[in-house]
JSON list of C-alpha atoms in Angstrom, two decimals:
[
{"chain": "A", "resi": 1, "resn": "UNK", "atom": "CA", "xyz": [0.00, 0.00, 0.00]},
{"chain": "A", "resi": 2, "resn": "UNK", "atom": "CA", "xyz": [1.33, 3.58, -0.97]},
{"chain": "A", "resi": 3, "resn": "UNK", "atom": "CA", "xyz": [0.49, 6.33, 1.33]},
{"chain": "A", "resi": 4, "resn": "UNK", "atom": "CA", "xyz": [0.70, 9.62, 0.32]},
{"chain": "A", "resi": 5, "resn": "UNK", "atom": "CA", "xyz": [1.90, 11.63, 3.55]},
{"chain": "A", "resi": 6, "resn": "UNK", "atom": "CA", "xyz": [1.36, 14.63, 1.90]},
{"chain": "A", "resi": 7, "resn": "UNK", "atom": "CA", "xyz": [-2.48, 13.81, 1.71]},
{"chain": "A", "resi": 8, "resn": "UNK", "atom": "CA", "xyz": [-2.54, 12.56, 5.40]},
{"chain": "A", "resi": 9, "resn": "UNK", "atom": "CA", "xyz": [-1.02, 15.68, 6.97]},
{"chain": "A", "resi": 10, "resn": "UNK", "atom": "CA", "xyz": [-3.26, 17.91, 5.23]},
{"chain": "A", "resi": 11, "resn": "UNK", "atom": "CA", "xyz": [-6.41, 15.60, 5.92]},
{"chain": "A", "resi": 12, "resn": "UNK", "atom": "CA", "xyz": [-5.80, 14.48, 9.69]},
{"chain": "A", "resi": 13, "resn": "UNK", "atom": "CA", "xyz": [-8.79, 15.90, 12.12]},
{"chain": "A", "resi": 14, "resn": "UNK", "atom": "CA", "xyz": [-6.74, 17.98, 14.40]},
{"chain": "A", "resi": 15, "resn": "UNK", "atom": "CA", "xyz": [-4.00, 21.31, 13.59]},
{"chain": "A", "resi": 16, "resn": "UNK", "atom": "CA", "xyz": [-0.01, 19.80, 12.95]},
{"chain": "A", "resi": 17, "resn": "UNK", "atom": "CA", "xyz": [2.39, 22.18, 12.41]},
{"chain": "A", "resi": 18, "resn": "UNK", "atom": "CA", "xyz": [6.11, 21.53, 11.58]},
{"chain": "A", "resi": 19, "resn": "UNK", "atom": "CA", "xyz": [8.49, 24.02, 13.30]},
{"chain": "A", "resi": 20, "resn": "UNK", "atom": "CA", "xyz": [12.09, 25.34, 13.19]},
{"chain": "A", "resi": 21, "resn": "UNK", "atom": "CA", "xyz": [13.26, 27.47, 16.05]},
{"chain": "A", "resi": 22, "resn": "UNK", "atom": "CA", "xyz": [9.47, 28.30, 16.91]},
{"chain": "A", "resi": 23, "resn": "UNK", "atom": "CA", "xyz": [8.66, 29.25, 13.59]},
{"chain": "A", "resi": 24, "resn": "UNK", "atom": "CA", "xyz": [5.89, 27.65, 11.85]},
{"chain": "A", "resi": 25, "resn": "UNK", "atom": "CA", "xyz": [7.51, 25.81, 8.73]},
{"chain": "A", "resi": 26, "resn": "UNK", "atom": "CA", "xyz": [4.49, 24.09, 7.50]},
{"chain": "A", "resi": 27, "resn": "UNK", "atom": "CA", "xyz": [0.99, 23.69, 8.85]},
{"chain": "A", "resi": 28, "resn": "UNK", "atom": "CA", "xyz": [-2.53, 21.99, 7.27]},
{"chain": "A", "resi": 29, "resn": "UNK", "atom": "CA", "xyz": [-5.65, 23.56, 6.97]},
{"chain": "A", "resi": 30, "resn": "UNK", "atom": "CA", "xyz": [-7.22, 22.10, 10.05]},
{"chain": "A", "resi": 31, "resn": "UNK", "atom": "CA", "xyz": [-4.68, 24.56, 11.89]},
{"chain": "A", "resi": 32, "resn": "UNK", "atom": "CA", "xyz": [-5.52, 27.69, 9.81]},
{"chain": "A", "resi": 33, "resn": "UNK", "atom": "CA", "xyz": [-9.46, 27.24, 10.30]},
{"chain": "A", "resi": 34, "resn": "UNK", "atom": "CA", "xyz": [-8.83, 26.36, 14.03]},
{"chain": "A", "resi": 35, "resn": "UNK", "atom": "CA", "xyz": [-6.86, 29.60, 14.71]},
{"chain": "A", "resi": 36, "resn": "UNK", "atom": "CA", "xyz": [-8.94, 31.77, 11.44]},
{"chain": "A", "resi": 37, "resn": "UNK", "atom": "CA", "xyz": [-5.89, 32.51, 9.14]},
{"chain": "A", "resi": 38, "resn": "UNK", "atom": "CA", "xyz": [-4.91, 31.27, 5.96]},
{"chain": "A", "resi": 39, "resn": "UNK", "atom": "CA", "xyz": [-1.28, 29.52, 5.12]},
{"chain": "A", "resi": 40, "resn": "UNK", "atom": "CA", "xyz": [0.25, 32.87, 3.91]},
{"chain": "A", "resi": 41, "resn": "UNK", "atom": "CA", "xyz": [-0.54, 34.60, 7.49]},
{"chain": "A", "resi": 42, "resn": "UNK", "atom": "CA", "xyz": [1.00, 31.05, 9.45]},
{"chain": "A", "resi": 43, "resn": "UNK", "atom": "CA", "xyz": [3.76, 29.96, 6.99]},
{"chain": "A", "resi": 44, "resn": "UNK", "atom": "CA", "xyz": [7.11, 31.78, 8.16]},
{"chain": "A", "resi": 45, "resn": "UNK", "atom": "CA", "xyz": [5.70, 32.95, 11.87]},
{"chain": "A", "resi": 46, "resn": "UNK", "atom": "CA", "xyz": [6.46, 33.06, 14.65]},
{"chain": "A", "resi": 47, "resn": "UNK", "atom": "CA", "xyz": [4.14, 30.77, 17.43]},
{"chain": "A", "resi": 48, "resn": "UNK", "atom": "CA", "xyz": [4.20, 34.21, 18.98]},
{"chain": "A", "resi": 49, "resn": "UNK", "atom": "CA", "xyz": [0.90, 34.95, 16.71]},
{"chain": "A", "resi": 50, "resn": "UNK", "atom": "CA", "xyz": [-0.66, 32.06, 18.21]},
{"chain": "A", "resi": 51, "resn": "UNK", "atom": "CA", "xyz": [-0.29, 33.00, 22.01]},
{"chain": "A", "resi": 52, "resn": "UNK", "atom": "CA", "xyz": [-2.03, 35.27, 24.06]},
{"chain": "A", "resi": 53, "resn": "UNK", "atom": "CA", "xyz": [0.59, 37.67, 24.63]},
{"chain": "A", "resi": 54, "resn": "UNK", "atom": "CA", "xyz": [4.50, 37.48, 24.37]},
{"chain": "A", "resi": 55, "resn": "UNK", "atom": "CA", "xyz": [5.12, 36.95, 28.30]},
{"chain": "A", "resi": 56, "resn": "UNK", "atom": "CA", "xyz": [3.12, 33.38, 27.76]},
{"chain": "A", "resi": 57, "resn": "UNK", "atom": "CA", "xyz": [5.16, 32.30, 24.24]},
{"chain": "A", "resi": 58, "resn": "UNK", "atom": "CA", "xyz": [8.28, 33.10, 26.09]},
{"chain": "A", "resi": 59, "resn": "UNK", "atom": "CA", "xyz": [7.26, 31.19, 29.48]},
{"chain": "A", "resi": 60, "resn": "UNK", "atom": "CA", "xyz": [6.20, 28.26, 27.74]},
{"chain": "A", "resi": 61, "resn": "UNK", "atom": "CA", "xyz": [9.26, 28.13, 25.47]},
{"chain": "A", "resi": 62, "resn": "UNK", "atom": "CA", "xyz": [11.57, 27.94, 28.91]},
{"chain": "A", "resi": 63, "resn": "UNK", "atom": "CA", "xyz": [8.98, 25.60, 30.22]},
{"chain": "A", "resi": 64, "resn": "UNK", "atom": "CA", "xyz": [8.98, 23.04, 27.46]},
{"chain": "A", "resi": 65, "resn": "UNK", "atom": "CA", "xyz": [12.54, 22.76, 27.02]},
{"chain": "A", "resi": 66, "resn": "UNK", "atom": "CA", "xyz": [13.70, 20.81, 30.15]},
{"chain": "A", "resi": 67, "resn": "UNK", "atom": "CA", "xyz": [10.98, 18.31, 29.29]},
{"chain": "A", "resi": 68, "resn": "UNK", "atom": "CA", "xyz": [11.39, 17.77, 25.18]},
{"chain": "A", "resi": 69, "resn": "UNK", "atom": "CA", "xyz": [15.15, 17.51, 26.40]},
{"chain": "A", "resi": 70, "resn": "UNK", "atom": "CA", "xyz": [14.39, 14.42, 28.53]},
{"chain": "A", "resi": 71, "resn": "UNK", "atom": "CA", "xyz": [11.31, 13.26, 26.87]},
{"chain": "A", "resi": 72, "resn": "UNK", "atom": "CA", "xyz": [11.44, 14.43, 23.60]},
{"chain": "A", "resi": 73, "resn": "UNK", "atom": "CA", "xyz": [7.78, 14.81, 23.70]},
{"chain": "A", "resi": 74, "resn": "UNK", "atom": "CA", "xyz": [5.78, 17.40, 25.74]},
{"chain": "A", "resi": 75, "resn": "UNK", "atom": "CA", "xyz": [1.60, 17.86, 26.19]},
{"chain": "A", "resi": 76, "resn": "UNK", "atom": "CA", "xyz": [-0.66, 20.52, 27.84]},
{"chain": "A", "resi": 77, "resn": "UNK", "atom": "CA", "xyz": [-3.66, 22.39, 27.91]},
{"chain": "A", "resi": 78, "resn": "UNK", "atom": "CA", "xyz": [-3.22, 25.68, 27.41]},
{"chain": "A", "resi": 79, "resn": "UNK", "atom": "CA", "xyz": [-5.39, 29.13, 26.39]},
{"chain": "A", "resi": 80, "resn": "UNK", "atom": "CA", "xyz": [-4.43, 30.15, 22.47]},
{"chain": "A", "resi": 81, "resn": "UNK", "atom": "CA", "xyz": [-5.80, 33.29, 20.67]},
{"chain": "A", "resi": 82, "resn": "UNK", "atom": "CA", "xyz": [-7.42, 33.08, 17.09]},
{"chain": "A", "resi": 83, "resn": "UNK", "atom": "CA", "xyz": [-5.48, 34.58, 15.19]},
{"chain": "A", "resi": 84, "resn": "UNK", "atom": "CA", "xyz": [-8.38, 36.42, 12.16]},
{"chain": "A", "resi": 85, "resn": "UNK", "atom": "CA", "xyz": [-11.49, 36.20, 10.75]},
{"chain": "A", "resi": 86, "resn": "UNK", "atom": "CA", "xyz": [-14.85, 36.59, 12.56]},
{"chain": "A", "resi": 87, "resn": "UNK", "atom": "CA", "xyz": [-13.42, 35.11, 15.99]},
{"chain": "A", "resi": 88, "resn": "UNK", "atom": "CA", "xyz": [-9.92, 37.23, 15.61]},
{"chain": "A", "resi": 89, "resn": "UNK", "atom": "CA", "xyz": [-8.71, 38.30, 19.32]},
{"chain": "A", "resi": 90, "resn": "UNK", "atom": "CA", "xyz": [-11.05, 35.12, 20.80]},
{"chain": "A", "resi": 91, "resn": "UNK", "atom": "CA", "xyz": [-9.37, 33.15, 23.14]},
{"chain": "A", "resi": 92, "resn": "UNK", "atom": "CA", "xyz": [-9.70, 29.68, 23.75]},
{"chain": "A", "resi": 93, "resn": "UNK", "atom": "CA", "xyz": [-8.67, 26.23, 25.32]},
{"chain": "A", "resi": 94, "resn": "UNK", "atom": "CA", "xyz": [-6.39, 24.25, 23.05]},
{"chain": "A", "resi": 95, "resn": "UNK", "atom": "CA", "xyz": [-4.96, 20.93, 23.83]},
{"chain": "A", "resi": 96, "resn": "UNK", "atom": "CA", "xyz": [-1.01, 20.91, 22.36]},
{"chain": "A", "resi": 97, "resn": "UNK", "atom": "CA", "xyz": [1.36, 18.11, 21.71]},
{"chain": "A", "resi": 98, "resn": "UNK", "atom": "CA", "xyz": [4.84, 17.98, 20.55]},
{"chain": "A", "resi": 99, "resn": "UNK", "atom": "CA", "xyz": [7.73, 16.13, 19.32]},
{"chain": "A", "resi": 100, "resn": "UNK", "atom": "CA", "xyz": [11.54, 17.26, 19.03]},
{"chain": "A", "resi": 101, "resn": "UNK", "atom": "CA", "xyz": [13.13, 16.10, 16.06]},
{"chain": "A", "resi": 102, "resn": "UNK", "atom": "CA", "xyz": [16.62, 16.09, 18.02]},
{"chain": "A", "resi": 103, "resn": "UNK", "atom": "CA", "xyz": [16.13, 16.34, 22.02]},
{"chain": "A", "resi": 104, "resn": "UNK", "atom": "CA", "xyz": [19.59, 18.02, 22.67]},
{"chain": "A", "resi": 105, "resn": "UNK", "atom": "CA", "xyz": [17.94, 21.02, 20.59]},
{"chain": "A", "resi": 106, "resn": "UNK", "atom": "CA", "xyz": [14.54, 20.91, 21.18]},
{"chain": "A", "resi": 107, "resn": "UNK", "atom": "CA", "xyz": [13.58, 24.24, 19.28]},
{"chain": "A", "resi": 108, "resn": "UNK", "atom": "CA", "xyz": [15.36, 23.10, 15.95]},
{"chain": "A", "resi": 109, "resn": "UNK", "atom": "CA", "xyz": [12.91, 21.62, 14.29]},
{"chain": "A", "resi": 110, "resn": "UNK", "atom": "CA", "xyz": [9.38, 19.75, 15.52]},
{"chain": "A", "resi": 111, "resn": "UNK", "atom": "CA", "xyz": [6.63, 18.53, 14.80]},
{"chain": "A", "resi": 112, "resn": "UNK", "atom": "CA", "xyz": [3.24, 19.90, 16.75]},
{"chain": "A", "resi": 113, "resn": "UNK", "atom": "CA", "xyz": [-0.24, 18.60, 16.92]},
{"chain": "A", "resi": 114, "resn": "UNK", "atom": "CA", "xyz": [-3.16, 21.31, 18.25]},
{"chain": "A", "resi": 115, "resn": "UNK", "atom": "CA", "xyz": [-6.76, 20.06, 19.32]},
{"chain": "A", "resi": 116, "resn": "UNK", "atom": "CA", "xyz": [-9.27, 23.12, 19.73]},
{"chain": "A", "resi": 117, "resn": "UNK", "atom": "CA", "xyz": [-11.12, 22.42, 23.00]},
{"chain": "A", "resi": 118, "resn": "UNK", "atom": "CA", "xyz": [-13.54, 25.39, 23.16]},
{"chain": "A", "resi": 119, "resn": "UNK", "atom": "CA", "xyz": [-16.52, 23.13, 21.84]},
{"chain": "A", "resi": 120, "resn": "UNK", "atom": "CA", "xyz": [-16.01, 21.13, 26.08]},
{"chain": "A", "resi": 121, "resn": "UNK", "atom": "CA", "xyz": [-14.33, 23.91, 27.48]},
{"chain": "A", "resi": 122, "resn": "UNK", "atom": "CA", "xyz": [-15.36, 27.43, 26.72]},
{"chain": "A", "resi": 123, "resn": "UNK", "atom": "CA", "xyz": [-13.63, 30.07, 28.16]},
{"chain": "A", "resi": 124, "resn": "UNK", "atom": "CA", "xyz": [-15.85, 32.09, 30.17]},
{"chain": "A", "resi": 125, "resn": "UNK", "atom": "CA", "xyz": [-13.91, 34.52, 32.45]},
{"chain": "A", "resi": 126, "resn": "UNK", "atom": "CA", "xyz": [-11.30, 37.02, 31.59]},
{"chain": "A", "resi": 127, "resn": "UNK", "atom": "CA", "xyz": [-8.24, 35.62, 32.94]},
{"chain": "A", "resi": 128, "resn": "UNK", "atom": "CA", "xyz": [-4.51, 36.86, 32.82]},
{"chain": "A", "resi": 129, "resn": "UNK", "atom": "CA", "xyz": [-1.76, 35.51, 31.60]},
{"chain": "A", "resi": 130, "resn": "UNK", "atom": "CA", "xyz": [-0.38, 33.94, 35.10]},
{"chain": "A", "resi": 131, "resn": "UNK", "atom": "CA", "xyz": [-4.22, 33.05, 35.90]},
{"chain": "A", "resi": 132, "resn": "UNK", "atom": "CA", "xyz": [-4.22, 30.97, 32.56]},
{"chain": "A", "resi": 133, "resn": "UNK", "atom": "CA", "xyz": [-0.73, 29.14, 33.73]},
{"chain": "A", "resi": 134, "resn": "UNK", "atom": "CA", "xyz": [-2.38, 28.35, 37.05]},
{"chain": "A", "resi": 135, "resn": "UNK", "atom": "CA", "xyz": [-5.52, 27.41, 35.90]},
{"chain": "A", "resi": 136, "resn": "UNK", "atom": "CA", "xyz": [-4.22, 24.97, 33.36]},
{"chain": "A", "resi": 137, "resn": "UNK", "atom": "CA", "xyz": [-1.90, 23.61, 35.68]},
{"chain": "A", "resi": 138, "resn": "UNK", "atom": "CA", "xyz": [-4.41, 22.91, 38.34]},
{"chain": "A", "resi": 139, "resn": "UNK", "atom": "CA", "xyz": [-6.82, 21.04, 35.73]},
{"chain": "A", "resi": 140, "resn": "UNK", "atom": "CA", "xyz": [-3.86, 18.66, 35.52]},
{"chain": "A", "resi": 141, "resn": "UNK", "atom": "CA", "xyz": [-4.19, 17.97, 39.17]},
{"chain": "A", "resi": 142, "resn": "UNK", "atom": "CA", "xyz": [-1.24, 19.56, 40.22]},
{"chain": "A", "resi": 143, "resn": "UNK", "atom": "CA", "xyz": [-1.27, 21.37, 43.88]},
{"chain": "A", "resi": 144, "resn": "UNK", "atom": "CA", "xyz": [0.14, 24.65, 44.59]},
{"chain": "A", "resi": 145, "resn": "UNK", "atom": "CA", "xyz": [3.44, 23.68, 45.54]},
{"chain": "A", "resi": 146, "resn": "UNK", "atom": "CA", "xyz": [4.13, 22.00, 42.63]},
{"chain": "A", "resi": 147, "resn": "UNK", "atom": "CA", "xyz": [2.53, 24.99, 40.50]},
{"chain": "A", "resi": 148, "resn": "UNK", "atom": "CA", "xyz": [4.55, 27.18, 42.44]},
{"chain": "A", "resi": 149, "resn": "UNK", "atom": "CA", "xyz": [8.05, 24.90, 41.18]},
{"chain": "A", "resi": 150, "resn": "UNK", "atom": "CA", "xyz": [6.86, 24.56, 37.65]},
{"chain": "A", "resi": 151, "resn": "UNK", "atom": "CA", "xyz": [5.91, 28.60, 37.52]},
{"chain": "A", "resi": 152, "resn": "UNK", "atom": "CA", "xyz": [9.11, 29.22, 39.39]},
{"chain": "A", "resi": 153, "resn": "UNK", "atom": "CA", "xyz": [7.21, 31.57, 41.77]},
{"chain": "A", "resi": 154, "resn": "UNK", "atom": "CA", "xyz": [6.22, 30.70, 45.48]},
{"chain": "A", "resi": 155, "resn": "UNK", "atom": "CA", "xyz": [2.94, 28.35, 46.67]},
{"chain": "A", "resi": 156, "resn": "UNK", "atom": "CA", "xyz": [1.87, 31.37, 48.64]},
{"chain": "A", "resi": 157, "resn": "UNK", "atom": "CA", "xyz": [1.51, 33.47, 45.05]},
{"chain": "A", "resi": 158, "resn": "UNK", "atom": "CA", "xyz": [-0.08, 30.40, 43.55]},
{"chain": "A", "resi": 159, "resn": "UNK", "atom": "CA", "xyz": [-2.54, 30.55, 45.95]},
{"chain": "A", "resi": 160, "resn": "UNK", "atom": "CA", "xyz": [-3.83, 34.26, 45.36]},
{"chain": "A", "resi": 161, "resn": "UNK", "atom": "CA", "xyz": [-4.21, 32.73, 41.90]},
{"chain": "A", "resi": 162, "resn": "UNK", "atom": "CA", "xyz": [-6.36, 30.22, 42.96]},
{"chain": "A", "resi": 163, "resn": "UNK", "atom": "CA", "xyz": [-8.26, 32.41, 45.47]},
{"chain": "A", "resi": 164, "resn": "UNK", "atom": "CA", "xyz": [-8.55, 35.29, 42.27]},
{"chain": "A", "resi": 165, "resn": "UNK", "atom": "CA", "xyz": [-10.10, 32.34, 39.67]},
{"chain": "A", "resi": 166, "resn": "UNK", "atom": "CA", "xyz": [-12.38, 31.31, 42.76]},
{"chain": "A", "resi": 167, "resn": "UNK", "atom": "CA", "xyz": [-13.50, 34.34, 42.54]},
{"chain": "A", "resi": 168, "resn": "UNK", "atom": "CA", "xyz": [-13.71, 35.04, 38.51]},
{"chain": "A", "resi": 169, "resn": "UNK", "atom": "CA", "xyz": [-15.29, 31.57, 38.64]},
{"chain": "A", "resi": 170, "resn": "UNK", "atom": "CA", "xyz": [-17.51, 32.25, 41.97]},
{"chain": "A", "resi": 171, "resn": "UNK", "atom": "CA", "xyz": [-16.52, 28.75, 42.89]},
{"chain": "A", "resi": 172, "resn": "UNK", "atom": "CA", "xyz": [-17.16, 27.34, 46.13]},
{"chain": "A", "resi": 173, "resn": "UNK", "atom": "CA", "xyz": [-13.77, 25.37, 46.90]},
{"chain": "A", "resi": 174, "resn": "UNK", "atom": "CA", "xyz": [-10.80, 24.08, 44.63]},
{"chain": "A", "resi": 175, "resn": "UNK", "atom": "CA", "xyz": [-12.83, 21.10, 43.55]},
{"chain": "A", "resi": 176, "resn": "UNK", "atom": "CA", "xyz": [-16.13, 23.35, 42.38]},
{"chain": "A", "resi": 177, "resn": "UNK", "atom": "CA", "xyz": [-13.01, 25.74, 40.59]},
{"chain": "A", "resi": 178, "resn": "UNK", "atom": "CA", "xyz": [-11.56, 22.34, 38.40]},
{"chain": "A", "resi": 179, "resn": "UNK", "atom": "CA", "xyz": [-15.34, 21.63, 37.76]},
{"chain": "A", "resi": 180, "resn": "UNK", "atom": "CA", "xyz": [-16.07, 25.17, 36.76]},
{"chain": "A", "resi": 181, "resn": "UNK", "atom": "CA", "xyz": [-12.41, 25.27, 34.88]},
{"chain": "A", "resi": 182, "resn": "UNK", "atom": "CA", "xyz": [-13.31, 22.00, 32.83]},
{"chain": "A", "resi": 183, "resn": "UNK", "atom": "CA", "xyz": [-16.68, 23.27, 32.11]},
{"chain": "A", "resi": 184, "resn": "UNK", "atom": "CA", "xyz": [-15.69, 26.52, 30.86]}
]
């Protein structure tokens, strides 16, 4: 059987994207409609268009790199921003996956899967950039201490976090927030 791979990137249900040095290389149409821009606009970027703001592409660059070093894989959930069209500014939940090509230089070149997660998870508050780390972080079960390692910032500041999307949320206590986080 011959299998055109050409055909099967461009066809597969969720957003790949190949990368060198964060920039997007090649990516199929399932990523374009998922973040409203066409090939031209995502072809030669920067992941920085992508991302919320600059503070979170730069954080999660730092982030991944210990892990895709020892892995040579890395997965999260994390809050994207459409990029155009009628949703352009929108953000939204988006489930990410990737693989280093060579783990000694994880950024070289990649390969990087996105699943759009706003159809179970709408985002419904207005969160900041640090509010989005620590909410994604606790949907992965993860308790403020550990938050607090991985965000390279203290338990105590994780917890004003929490108490803040408590708040934004109006949950009742941390299980009611991951609930209400899931949910949207």
């Amino acid at each position: 059987m011959n299998i055109d791979y050409r055909l099967a990137f461009e066809m597969a249900p969720v957003g790949l994207a190949l990368s060198r040095n964060r920039t997007i290389m090649d990516c199929n149409q399932r990523l374009c409609d998922m973040f409203g821009a066409t090939q031209e606009q995502l072809i030669g970027q920067s992941f920085l268009v992508l991302y919320p703001s600059v503070d979170e592409f730069e954080r999660t660059g730092a982030r991944i790199t210990p892990i895709l070093n020892r892995n040579g894989t890395y997965a999260d959930d994390r809050i994207m921003r459409r990029m155009d069209g009628r949703f352009k500014g929108e953000p939204f939940w988006c489930h990410v996956t990737g693989r280093a090509l060579n783990r000694d230089a994880p950024h070289e070149a990649g390969i990087w899967c996105f699943e759009d997660l706003s159809e179970r998870r709408p985002v419904k508050a207005e969160l900041t950039a640090r509010e989005r780390e620590v909410a994604a972080h606790l949907m992965q079960g993860l308790t403020s201490k550990q938050i607090g390692k991985t965000l390279e910032i203290s338990h105590r500041t994780v917890e004003i976090y929490r108490a803040r999307l408590m708040r934004k949320y109006k949950a009742t206590n941390a299980g009611d927030l991951i609930h209400k986080l899931t949910a949207g």
